Amino acid sequence: MAPAYDVEFVEREERKARFLVRGVTPAFANGIRRAMVADVPTMAIDEVRFIENSSVMFDEQIALRMGLIPLTTPPEGEFVEGDTVTLAIDVEGPGTAYSGDFVSSDELVKPADLNVPIIDLKDGQRLEAEADAAMDRGKSHARHQGGVAVGYRHLQRVEVVGDRDQFEDEEPHIVRGVIEDDGELVPTSEFDHDLTVRYPGKEVRIEDVPNAFVFHVETDGSFSVEELVTRAIDSLEQRARELEDAVQL
Amino acid sequence: MSYKCSRCKRDVELDEYGGVRCPYCGHRVLLKERSRDVKEVSVH
């Protein structure tokens, strides 16, 4: 039987979240992190056809900039790896060509942010191109990374063990992440990451809570955090199954 | 081959006999125009 996991959200937004997972080993926590970074397929531009580019930048440089624009990734099952969607752009100077100027052939795949500048065009300069977006994984190229700034830390338990010596210097005691105080989860940003602010004049002891990890996950806008985490875990599960099938006699 | 004269900015067609010279203003500096072909670039 699978061991029981306990998940608790500390912070939850569309593109950013912080959550606590109890009952996982460090290896498994790192497996989830790596899957989020490198193993969740996302859409990104990987081929550009330039019809006109009279801007000051080379086609190749502009193609690279286009590749790094986050695109929304369609729900699971709609696309498979290798499928493509065409996006077109046609901007004439003076002005800046933004990611929002892309017109997509599929409503499900469009720039996640509309304000990513591609190139500044001067009077008479023009950029006209067609781009193919394809689905691939973060391990093939950074442009296909859905999870950015993904990491985890041990949950830290803080215990007051007594009063501080009267003549001891009050030095800041910096802790970052999330602490557990009497079963209550407190992000350290609430007390400026300084334990002497939260426990003035007290002697405290900090210890890592075994097998409890606080994940901090941010997505590039391809999908929500929940989607990223569940897809990462699905990919982990799928690979474990493949291994199981492969070693079966 | 299509070029553009750097002085009078007019389009210039060069043939193999005329030499490198603008037929309108006589300027000898010509700029090569970008080809009209669609250029395919893959993102690396």
Short mmCIF file of C-alpha atoms in Angstrom, two decimals:
data_model
loop_
_atom_site.label_atom_id
_atom_site.label_comp_id
_atom_site.label_asym_id
_atom_site.label_seq_id
_atom_site.Cartn_x
_atom_site.Cartn_y
_atom_site.Cartn_z
CA MET A 1 0.00 0.00 0.00
CA ALA A 2 1.18 3.48 -0.77
CA PRO A 3 2.20 5.55 2.25
CA ALA A 4 -0.11 8.38 3.25
CA TYR A 5 0.84 11.84 2.01
CA ASP A 6 -0.30 15.01 3.56
CA VAL A 7 -0.43 18.16 1.45
CA GLU A 8 -1.13 21.57 2.85
CA PHE A 9 -1.08 24.86 0.94
CA VAL A 10 0.67 27.81 2.52
CA GLU A 11 0.26 30.18 -0.41
CA ARG A 12 -1.76 29.60 -3.53
CA GLU A 13 -2.03 31.73 -6.64
CA GLU A 14 -2.59 30.97 -10.31
CA ARG A 15 1.08 30.91 -11.26
CA LYS A 16 2.77 30.67 -7.90
CA ALA A 17 2.25 28.43 -4.91
CA ARG A 18 3.91 27.20 -1.78
CA PHE A 19 2.79 23.95 -0.24
CA LEU A 20 3.89 21.48 2.38
CA VAL A 21 4.14 17.78 1.66
CA ARG A 22 4.60 15.39 4.56
CA GLY A 23 5.60 11.76 4.36
CA VAL A 24 7.90 11.81 1.31
CA THR A 25 11.57 10.93 1.16
CA PRO A 26 14.13 13.52 0.01
CA ALA A 27 14.69 11.44 -3.13
CA PHE A 28 11.01 11.50 -4.00
CA ALA A 29 10.75 15.24 -3.29
CA ASN A 30 13.65 15.85 -5.65
CA GLY A 31 12.05 13.54 -8.21
CA ILE A 32 8.94 15.71 -8.21
CA ARG A 33 11.03 18.85 -8.55
CA ARG A 34 13.00 17.46 -11.47
CA ALA A 35 9.84 16.24 -13.19
CA MET A 36 8.31 19.73 -12.87
CA VAL A 37 11.38 21.35 -14.42
CA ALA A 38 12.24 18.89 -17.17
CA ASP A 39 9.47 16.41 -17.79
CA VAL A 40 6.22 18.24 -18.33
CA PRO A 41 5.62 18.88 -22.04
CA THR A 42 4.79 22.48 -22.93
CA MET A 43 4.21 24.37 -26.14
CA ALA A 44 6.91 26.70 -27.45
CA ILE A 45 7.84 28.14 -30.83
CA ASP A 46 10.55 26.04 -32.44
CA GLU A 47 10.47 26.99 -36.10
CA VAL A 48 10.04 30.45 -37.62
CA ARG A 49 9.52 31.39 -41.26
CA PHE A 50 10.54 34.99 -41.92
CA ILE A 51 8.68 36.67 -44.73
CA GLU A 52 10.09 40.09 -43.95
CA ASN A 53 12.51 41.28 -41.33
CA SER A 54 13.90 44.73 -41.91
CA SER A 55 14.57 45.25 -38.19
CA VAL A 56 18.06 45.69 -36.80
CA MET A 57 18.24 42.17 -35.42
CA PHE A 58 19.13 38.98 -37.28
CA ASP A 59 16.40 36.45 -38.04
CA GLU A 60 18.09 33.92 -35.75
CA GLN A 61 18.11 36.26 -32.78
CA ILE A 62 14.45 37.12 -33.23
CA ALA A 63 13.62 33.43 -33.63
CA LEU A 64 15.32 32.74 -30.30
CA ARG A 65 13.37 35.51 -28.60
CA MET A 66 10.13 34.14 -30.04
CA GLY A 67 11.05 30.67 -28.82
CA LEU A 68 11.35 31.89 -25.25
CA ILE A 69 7.86 33.41 -25.13
CA PRO A 70 5.69 31.24 -22.86
CA LEU A 71 2.66 29.84 -24.67
CA THR A 72 -0.42 28.42 -23.04
CA THR A 73 -0.40 24.65 -23.17
CA PRO A 74 -3.66 22.91 -24.05
CA PRO A 75 -5.33 20.51 -21.58
CA GLU A 76 -3.99 16.99 -21.46
CA GLY A 77 -5.21 14.80 -24.29
CA GLU A 78 -5.76 17.67 -26.74
CA PHE A 79 -2.23 17.53 -28.09
CA VAL A 80 0.57 15.00 -28.09
CA GLU A 81 4.29 15.58 -28.35
CA GLY A 82 5.18 16.52 -31.91
CA ASP A 83 1.94 18.32 -32.75
CA THR A 84 2.31 21.87 -34.04
CA VAL A 85 0.28 25.06 -34.05
CA THR A 86 1.01 28.04 -36.31
CA LEU A 87 1.21 31.59 -35.02
CA ALA A 88 1.57 34.61 -37.28
CA ILE A 89 2.94 38.07 -36.59
CA ASP A 90 2.96 41.18 -38.74
CA VAL A 91 4.08 44.46 -37.18
CA GLU A 92 5.23 47.63 -38.86
CA GLY A 93 7.30 50.35 -37.23
CA PRO A 94 7.51 52.74 -35.58
CA GLY A 95 6.64 50.72 -32.50
CA THR A 96 7.49 47.58 -30.63
CA ALA A 97 6.48 44.09 -31.67
CA TYR A 98 5.06 42.35 -28.61
CA SER A 99 4.14 38.74 -27.95
CA GLY A 100 0.51 39.93 -27.93
CA ASP A 101 0.80 40.69 -31.67
CA PHE A 102 0.89 36.97 -32.43
CA VAL A 103 -2.28 35.61 -34.01
CA SER A 104 -2.72 31.93 -33.28
CA SER A 105 -4.43 29.35 -35.44
CA ASP A 106 -5.62 27.56 -32.31
CA GLU A 107 -7.44 29.23 -29.44
CA LEU A 108 -5.80 26.83 -26.96
CA VAL A 109 -2.28 27.89 -27.82
CA LYS A 110 -1.50 31.58 -27.49
CA PRO A 111 1.08 33.72 -25.69
CA ALA A 112 0.62 33.46 -21.93
CA ASP A 113 1.76 37.06 -21.49
CA LEU A 114 0.87 39.71 -24.04
CA ASN A 115 3.54 42.21 -23.08
CA VAL A 116 6.80 40.41 -23.88
CA PRO A 117 8.77 42.71 -26.22
CA ILE A 118 10.26 40.99 -29.26
CA ILE A 119 11.90 43.85 -31.14
CA ASP A 120 11.72 47.61 -31.31
CA LEU A 121 10.93 48.70 -34.87
CA LYS A 122 11.87 52.09 -36.23
CA ASP A 123 10.09 53.99 -38.98
CA GLY A 124 9.73 51.86 -42.10
CA GLN A 125 10.94 48.64 -40.48
CA ARG A 126 8.71 45.64 -40.57
CA LEU A 127 8.55 42.19 -39.08
CA GLU A 128 6.39 39.58 -40.73
CA ALA A 129 6.76 35.95 -39.81
CA GLU A 130 5.01 32.68 -39.27
CA ALA A 131 6.00 30.50 -36.36
CA ASP A 132 5.35 26.86 -35.58
CA ALA A 133 4.89 25.97 -31.95
CA ALA A 134 5.55 22.40 -30.93
CA MET A 135 5.08 20.38 -27.78
CA ASP A 136 8.24 19.13 -26.10
CA ARG A 137 9.88 18.67 -22.71
CA GLY A 138 12.13 20.90 -20.63
CA LYS A 139 15.00 18.49 -20.93
CA SER A 140 15.26 19.12 -24.67
CA HIS A 141 15.36 22.92 -24.38
CA ALA A 142 14.70 25.55 -21.70
CA ARG A 143 11.92 27.05 -23.84
CA HIS A 144 9.83 23.97 -23.07
CA GLN A 145 10.14 24.36 -19.30
CA GLY A 146 6.74 24.83 -17.72
CA GLY A 147 8.08 25.13 -14.19
CA VAL A 148 10.46 27.96 -13.44
CA ALA A 149 11.88 28.70 -9.99
CA VAL A 150 10.86 25.32 -8.61
CA GLY A 151 12.46 24.30 -5.34
CA TYR A 152 11.88 22.91 -1.91
CA ARG A 153 13.15 23.23 1.63
CA HIS A 154 12.77 21.20 4.75
CA LEU A 155 9.99 22.31 7.03
CA GLN A 156 11.64 23.70 10.16
CA ARG A 157 10.26 23.25 13.64
CA VAL A 158 10.96 26.06 16.07
CA GLU A 159 10.79 25.46 19.78
CA VAL A 160 11.29 27.96 22.56
CA VAL A 161 13.71 26.43 25.03
CA GLY A 162 14.04 29.28 27.49
CA ASP A 163 14.95 32.91 27.98
CA ARG A 164 18.00 34.42 26.44
CA ASP A 165 20.83 35.51 28.71
CA GLN A 166 20.18 39.06 29.87
CA PHE A 167 23.54 40.43 28.71
CA GLU A 168 23.76 38.52 25.44
CA ASP A 169 23.81 40.63 22.28
CA GLU A 170 20.61 40.63 20.31
CA GLU A 171 21.78 39.32 16.94
CA PRO A 172 19.42 38.59 14.09
CA HIS A 173 18.63 34.93 13.65
CA ILE A 174 17.78 34.51 9.99
CA VAL A 175 15.64 31.60 8.81
CA ARG A 176 14.07 31.30 5.38
CA GLY A 177 11.15 29.18 4.25
CA VAL A 178 8.28 28.04 6.42
CA ILE A 179 8.46 27.25 10.11
CA GLU A 180 6.22 25.08 12.20
CA ASP A 181 5.34 26.56 15.56
CA ASP A 182 3.06 24.41 17.69
CA GLY A 183 1.60 22.78 14.59
CA GLU A 184 0.95 26.12 12.93
CA LEU A 185 2.66 26.90 9.60
CA VAL A 186 4.18 30.36 9.40
CA PRO A 187 6.04 31.69 6.35
CA THR A 188 9.22 33.39 7.53
CA SER A 189 8.38 36.47 5.48
CA GLU A 190 5.74 37.26 8.13
CA PHE A 191 8.46 38.16 10.62
CA ASP A 192 11.05 39.45 8.20
CA HIS A 193 12.90 36.07 8.23
CA ASP A 194 14.27 36.97 11.67
CA LEU A 195 13.40 34.73 14.61
CA THR A 196 14.37 37.41 17.12
CA VAL A 197 11.43 39.47 15.80
CA ARG A 198 8.97 36.67 16.47
CA TYR A 199 10.51 35.47 19.73
CA PRO A 200 12.13 38.51 21.36
CA GLY A 201 14.37 37.66 24.28
CA LYS A 202 13.87 33.92 23.88
CA GLU A 203 16.26 31.10 23.24
CA VAL A 204 14.97 28.94 20.39
CA ARG A 205 15.92 25.64 18.91
CA ILE A 206 15.39 24.86 15.20
CA GLU A 207 15.28 21.43 13.69
CA ASP A 208 14.31 20.04 10.32
CA VAL A 209 11.08 18.08 10.38
CA PRO A 210 11.94 14.71 8.82
CA ASN A 211 10.26 13.93 5.51
CA ALA A 212 8.35 17.20 5.38
CA PHE A 213 9.14 19.51 2.48
CA VAL A 214 7.87 22.93 1.58
CA PHE A 215 7.74 23.30 -2.20
CA HIS A 216 7.86 26.63 -3.88
CA VAL A 217 6.55 26.37 -7.43
CA GLU A 218 6.22 28.99 -10.11
CA THR A 219 5.04 28.37 -13.67
CA ASP A 220 5.85 30.41 -16.75
CA GLY A 221 2.15 30.81 -17.50
CA SER A 222 1.78 27.69 -19.66
CA PHE A 223 -0.64 26.27 -17.10
CA SER A 224 -1.64 26.70 -13.48
CA VAL A 225 0.51 25.42 -10.62
CA GLU A 226 -1.96 22.58 -9.90
CA GLU A 227 -1.76 21.48 -13.51
CA LEU A 228 2.06 21.54 -13.45
CA VAL A 229 2.32 19.51 -10.25
CA THR A 230 -0.24 16.89 -11.29
CA ARG A 231 1.29 16.51 -14.75
CA ALA A 232 4.78 16.17 -13.20
CA ILE A 233 3.53 13.45 -10.89
CA ASP A 234 1.72 11.73 -13.77
CA SER A 235 4.97 11.66 -15.74
CA LEU A 236 6.80 10.25 -12.72
CA GLU A 237 4.15 7.57 -12.33
CA GLN A 238 4.26 6.73 -16.01
CA ARG A 239 8.02 6.31 -15.94
CA ALA A 240 7.83 4.13 -12.85
CA ARG A 241 5.28 1.97 -14.64
CA GLU A 242 7.49 1.73 -17.72
CA LEU A 243 10.35 0.56 -15.51
CA GLU A 244 8.11 -1.96 -13.80
CA ASP A 245 6.99 -3.35 -17.16
CA ALA A 246 10.56 -3.43 -18.44
CA VAL A 247 11.96 -5.45 -15.54
CA GLN A 248 9.11 -7.92 -15.42
CA LEU A 249 10.21 -11.40 -16.40
CA MET B 1 20.63 40.70 -58.74
CA SER B 2 18.80 43.58 -57.11
CA TYR B 3 20.70 46.30 -55.33
CA LYS B 4 19.95 49.71 -53.96
CA CYS B 5 22.07 52.76 -54.59
CA SER B 6 23.38 54.14 -51.29
CA ARG B 7 23.21 57.75 -52.54
CA CYS B 8 19.97 58.07 -54.50
CA LYS B 9 18.24 55.08 -52.80
CA ARG B 10 16.88 53.82 -56.12
CA ASP B 11 16.62 50.16 -57.02
CA VAL B 12 19.40 49.09 -59.37
CA GLU B 13 19.57 45.98 -61.54
CA LEU B 14 23.11 44.94 -62.34
CA ASP B 15 24.19 42.92 -65.36
CA GLU B 16 27.59 41.44 -66.03
CA TYR B 17 28.68 44.18 -68.48
CA GLY B 18 27.67 47.42 -66.77
CA GLY B 19 30.08 47.24 -63.87
CA VAL B 20 29.27 48.29 -60.34
CA ARG B 21 27.71 51.68 -60.87
CA CYS B 22 24.29 53.25 -60.37
CA PRO B 23 22.82 54.08 -63.82
CA TYR B 24 20.91 57.06 -62.40
CA CYS B 25 23.49 58.94 -60.37
CA GLY B 26 26.76 57.18 -61.15
CA HIS B 27 27.45 56.34 -57.51
CA ARG B 28 29.65 53.29 -57.05
CA VAL B 29 28.38 52.15 -53.67
CA LEU B 30 25.44 49.76 -53.96
CA LEU B 31 23.71 47.90 -51.17
CA LYS B 32 22.42 44.40 -51.64
CA GLU B 33 18.74 44.02 -50.89
CA ARG B 34 17.42 41.20 -48.75
CA SER B 35 16.05 38.37 -50.87
CA ARG B 36 12.29 37.99 -51.02
CA ASP B 37 12.51 34.31 -50.22
CA VAL B 38 10.89 33.09 -47.06
CA LYS B 39 13.67 32.16 -44.66
CA GLU B 40 13.11 29.28 -42.32
CA VAL B 41 14.93 29.38 -39.02
CA SER B 42 14.78 26.81 -36.28
CA VAL B 43 15.04 28.02 -32.69
CA HIS B 44 18.15 26.71 -30.94
#
